[in-house]
Coordinates of C-alpha atoms in Angstrom, one line a residue:
Chain A
E139 CA -16.2 19.9 -1.2
T140 CA -12.6 18.8 -0.8
G141 CA -10.4 16.6 -2.8
V142 CA -8.1 13.8 -1.5
T143 CA -5.3 14.8 0.5
Q144 CA -1.9 12.8 1.5
S145 CA 0.4 13.5 4.1
P146 CA 3.6 13.6 4.2
T147 CA 4.4 14.1 0.5
H148 CA 7.8 13.0 0.9
L149 CA 9.7 10.7 3.5
I150 CA 13.2 9.3 3.5
K151 CA 13.4 6.3 5.6
T152 CA 16.0 3.4 6.5
R153 CA 16.1 -0.2 6.4
G154 CA 13.9 -2.2 9.2
Q155 CA 12.0 1.2 10.3
Q156 CA 8.4 1.5 10.3
V157 CA 6.2 4.1 8.6
T158 CA 2.6 5.7 8.9
L159 CA 1.1 7.5 6.1
R160 CA -2.5 9.3 6.0
C161 CA -5.0 9.6 3.5
S162 CA -8.1 12.1 3.8
S163 CA -11.0 10.6 1.6
Q164 CA -13.3 12.9 -0.6
S165 CA -16.4 14.1 1.2
G166 CA -19.3 11.5 1.1
H167 CA -17.1 8.7 0.0
N168 CA -16.8 5.8 2.7
T169 CA -14.1 3.3 0.5
V170 CA -10.5 4.0 0.6
S171 CA -8.0 2.1 -1.3
W172 CA -4.1 2.3 -1.5
Y173 CA -1.9 1.6 -4.1
Q174 CA 2.0 1.0 -4.8
Q175 CA 3.3 2.5 -7.8
A176 CA 6.8 1.8 -8.3
L177 CA 8.6 4.1 -11.1
G178 CA 7.7 3.5 -14.6
Q179 CA 4.6 1.3 -13.5
G180 CA 1.0 1.3 -13.3
P181 CA -0.5 1.5 -9.4
Q182 CA -0.5 -2.0 -7.7
F183 CA -3.7 -2.3 -5.3
I184 CA -2.7 -2.8 -1.4
F185 CA -6.0 -3.3 -0.1
Q186 CA -9.1 -1.6 0.1
Y187 CA -11.2 -0.5 3.4
Y188 CA -14.8 -0.4 3.7
R189 CA -17.0 1.3 6.4
E190 CA -13.9 0.6 8.8
E191 CA -13.0 -2.7 7.8
E192 CA -10.6 -4.8 5.1
N193 CA -12.7 -5.0 2.0
G194 CA -10.1 -6.9 -0.1
R195 CA -6.2 -7.1 -0.4
G196 CA -3.8 -7.6 -3.3
N197 CA -0.5 -9.3 -2.8
F198 CA 1.5 -7.6 0.0
P199 CA 2.8 -9.1 2.8
P200 CA 1.1 -8.6 6.3
R201 CA 4.0 -6.2 7.4
F202 CA 1.4 -3.9 5.1
S203 CA -1.3 -3.0 7.7
G204 CA -3.8 -0.2 7.3
L205 CA -6.8 1.3 9.4
Q206 CA -10.0 3.2 9.0
F207 CA -11.4 5.5 10.7
P208 CA -15.0 6.6 11.5
N209 CA -14.5 9.7 9.3
Y210 CA -13.5 7.4 6.9
S211 CA -9.7 8.6 6.7
S212 CA -7.2 6.0 6.6
E213 CA -3.7 5.3 7.5
L214 CA -1.2 2.6 5.7
N215 CA 1.2 1.4 8.0
V216 CA 4.7 -0.7 6.7
N217 CA 6.8 -2.5 9.3
A218 CA 10.5 -3.7 8.5
L219 CA 10.9 -1.6 5.8
E220 CA 12.9 -2.9 3.1
L221 CA 14.7 -1.1 -0.4
D222 CA 12.3 -2.5 -2.6
D223 CA 9.4 -0.2 -0.5
S224 CA 10.8 2.6 -2.2
A225 CA 7.8 4.0 -4.2
L226 CA 5.2 6.5 -4.6
Y227 CA 2.2 5.3 -2.0
L228 CA -1.2 6.5 -3.7
C229 CA -4.8 6.9 -1.4
A230 CA -8.2 6.5 -3.5
S231 CA -11.7 7.0 -2.3
S232 CA -14.6 6.2 -3.9
G233 CA -18.3 5.6 -3.0
L234 CA -20.7 2.5 -3.4
G235 CA -18.1 0.1 -1.5
G236 CA -15.6 1.0 -4.6
R237 CA -17.3 -0.3 -7.5
N238 CA -17.1 3.1 -9.3
E239 CA -14.2 5.7 -10.2
Q240 CA -11.6 6.0 -7.8
F241 CA -10.5 9.8 -6.8
F242 CA -6.6 9.6 -6.4
G243 CA -4.9 12.0 -3.9
P244 CA -1.4 13.3 -5.0
G245 CA 0.6 10.5 -3.0
T246 CA 3.2 9.8 -0.6
R247 CA 7.1 9.1 -2.4
L248 CA 8.5 6.9 0.0
T249 CA 12.5 6.7 -0.1
V250 CA 14.2 3.8 1.7
L251 CA 17.8 3.7 2.0
Chain B
S77 CA -4.6 -13.8 -11.2
Q78 CA -5.6 -10.7 -14.2
K79 CA -2.9 -9.7 -16.3
I80 CA -3.0 -6.5 -18.4
E81 CA -0.9 -5.2 -21.0
Q82 CA -0.9 -2.0 -22.2
N83 CA 2.1 -0.6 -24.8
S84 CA 4.8 0.3 -22.4
E85 CA 6.7 2.5 -25.5
A86 CA 5.6 5.8 -26.0
L87 CA 2.8 7.3 -28.6
N88 CA 4.3 9.9 -30.4
I89 CA 1.9 11.7 -32.6
Q90 CA 1.1 14.9 -34.4
E91 CA -1.3 17.6 -32.8
G92 CA -4.6 17.0 -34.3
K93 CA -4.5 13.3 -35.3
T94 CA -6.2 11.1 -33.4
A95 CA -4.5 8.8 -30.3
T96 CA -5.5 5.3 -29.9
L97 CA -4.4 3.3 -27.2
T98 CA -4.5 -0.3 -26.5
C99 CA -5.5 -2.5 -23.4
N100 CA -5.4 -6.5 -23.7
Y101 CA -6.3 -8.6 -20.7
T102 CA -6.0 -11.9 -19.9
N103 CA -8.4 -14.4 -17.9
Y104 CA -11.6 -13.5 -16.6
S105 CA -13.9 -10.7 -18.1
P106 CA -14.0 -7.9 -15.8
A107 CA -17.0 -6.2 -14.4
Y108 CA -15.9 -3.2 -16.0
L109 CA -12.9 -1.1 -17.2
Q110 CA -11.4 2.2 -16.4
W111 CA -9.0 4.7 -18.4
Y112 CA -7.2 6.9 -15.9
R113 CA -4.7 9.7 -17.0
Q114 CA -1.8 10.4 -14.8
D115 CA 0.6 13.4 -15.2
P116 CA 4.1 13.2 -13.5
G117 CA 4.6 13.2 -9.7
R118 CA 0.6 13.4 -9.4
G119 CA -2.1 10.6 -8.8
P120 CA -4.2 9.2 -11.7
V121 CA -7.4 11.2 -12.4
F122 CA -10.3 9.1 -13.7
L123 CA -11.3 9.4 -17.4
L124 CA -14.1 7.0 -18.2
L125 CA -16.0 4.1 -17.1
I126 CA -17.1 1.2 -19.6
R127 CA -19.1 -2.0 -18.1
E128 CA -19.0 -5.3 -19.6
N129 CA -22.4 -4.8 -21.4
E130 CA -21.1 -1.7 -23.0
K131 CA -19.5 -1.7 -26.6
E132 CA -18.4 2.2 -26.6
K133 CA -18.7 5.2 -24.4
R134 CA -17.9 8.5 -25.2
K135 CA -17.1 11.7 -23.4
E136 CA -16.1 15.0 -25.5
R137 CA -13.0 14.1 -27.7
L138 CA -12.3 11.0 -25.7
K139 CA -14.1 7.1 -27.1
V140 CA -13.7 4.0 -25.1
T141 CA -14.5 0.7 -26.5
F142 CA -15.1 -2.8 -24.9
D143 CA -15.1 -6.5 -26.7
T144 CA -15.0 -9.0 -24.3
T145 CA -14.4 -11.4 -26.8
L146 CA -10.8 -10.2 -28.2
K147 CA -10.4 -9.3 -24.2
Q148 CA -9.1 -5.8 -25.4
S149 CA -10.2 -2.5 -24.9
L150 CA -9.3 0.8 -27.3
F151 CA -9.1 4.2 -25.8
H152 CA -9.2 7.0 -28.4
I153 CA -8.2 10.7 -28.3
T154 CA -9.8 13.1 -31.0
A155 CA -8.2 16.0 -32.4
S156 CA -5.4 15.6 -30.1
Q157 CA -3.9 18.4 -28.4
P158 CA -0.4 18.9 -26.6
A159 CA -1.9 19.2 -23.4
D160 CA -3.0 15.7 -23.7
S161 CA 0.2 14.7 -23.3
A162 CA 0.4 12.2 -20.2
T163 CA 0.6 8.7 -19.4
Y164 CA -3.0 6.9 -19.6
L165 CA -4.0 3.8 -17.6
C166 CA -6.3 1.1 -18.0
A167 CA -7.6 -0.3 -14.9
L168 CA -9.9 -3.6 -14.5
L169 CA -12.3 -4.3 -11.8
Q170 CA -13.5 -8.1 -11.4
Y171 CA -16.5 -8.3 -8.4
N172 CA -15.3 -11.8 -7.3
A173 CA -11.8 -10.1 -6.5
G174 CA -12.9 -8.1 -3.4
N175 CA -13.4 -4.8 -5.5
M176 CA -9.6 -5.1 -6.7
L177 CA -8.7 -2.4 -9.0
T178 CA -5.9 -4.0 -11.2
F179 CA -4.2 -1.4 -13.2
G180 CA -1.9 -2.2 -16.7
G181 CA 1.4 -0.2 -16.8
G182 CA 0.1 2.6 -18.5
T183 CA 1.1 4.5 -22.1
R184 CA 2.9 7.4 -22.4
L185 CA 1.1 9.9 -24.8
M186 CA 3.4 12.6 -26.5
V187 CA 1.5 15.1 -28.8
K188 CA 3.8 17.4 -30.8
P189 CA 2.8 20.9 -31.9

């Protein structure tokens, strides 16, 4: 059984650019959630995907979008990057539609210059 | 919206003592509450989950209590060890919020030998 993996590990972009982050969920999990974690703060919920449909969204603008694929892997896309988007982006997978423990990946560290 | 407060100041204790971390929340009572451990540069790791109809949960040296009247959860680590040093995050889930998991800011625990 493999855990949650994320790619890339680190990424540097400039303001206005677009970025795509990827996540492979743990085997047997059909739900993927994305979080943004600024330095020294707790993770902030961006959105959740369950069986390829968005199943909930936090207080993030539409330039944050996502996809979930038939194998339950997922992508997070951010358009028109801003300096404040610099953070650790975490992906978490879970079963039962996200109503139980979540298994987090190691995260992608995004720096926007 | 749900707000979760954890002591932002680091908790320093001596090895062998019991560490007690606090999580307070406002507004609606959550369906359940989870505790995670996060080490620097890594994703959170699930520790314990307690449901709204449970008062206490134990796992090895860990104990969580849940008081829906006080809107508070306490997280205890007994016989603490230096390896327990990490940031501990509390997270709440409300079924009426699309399974959105809301995290507190975390409390950093330092166990000194």
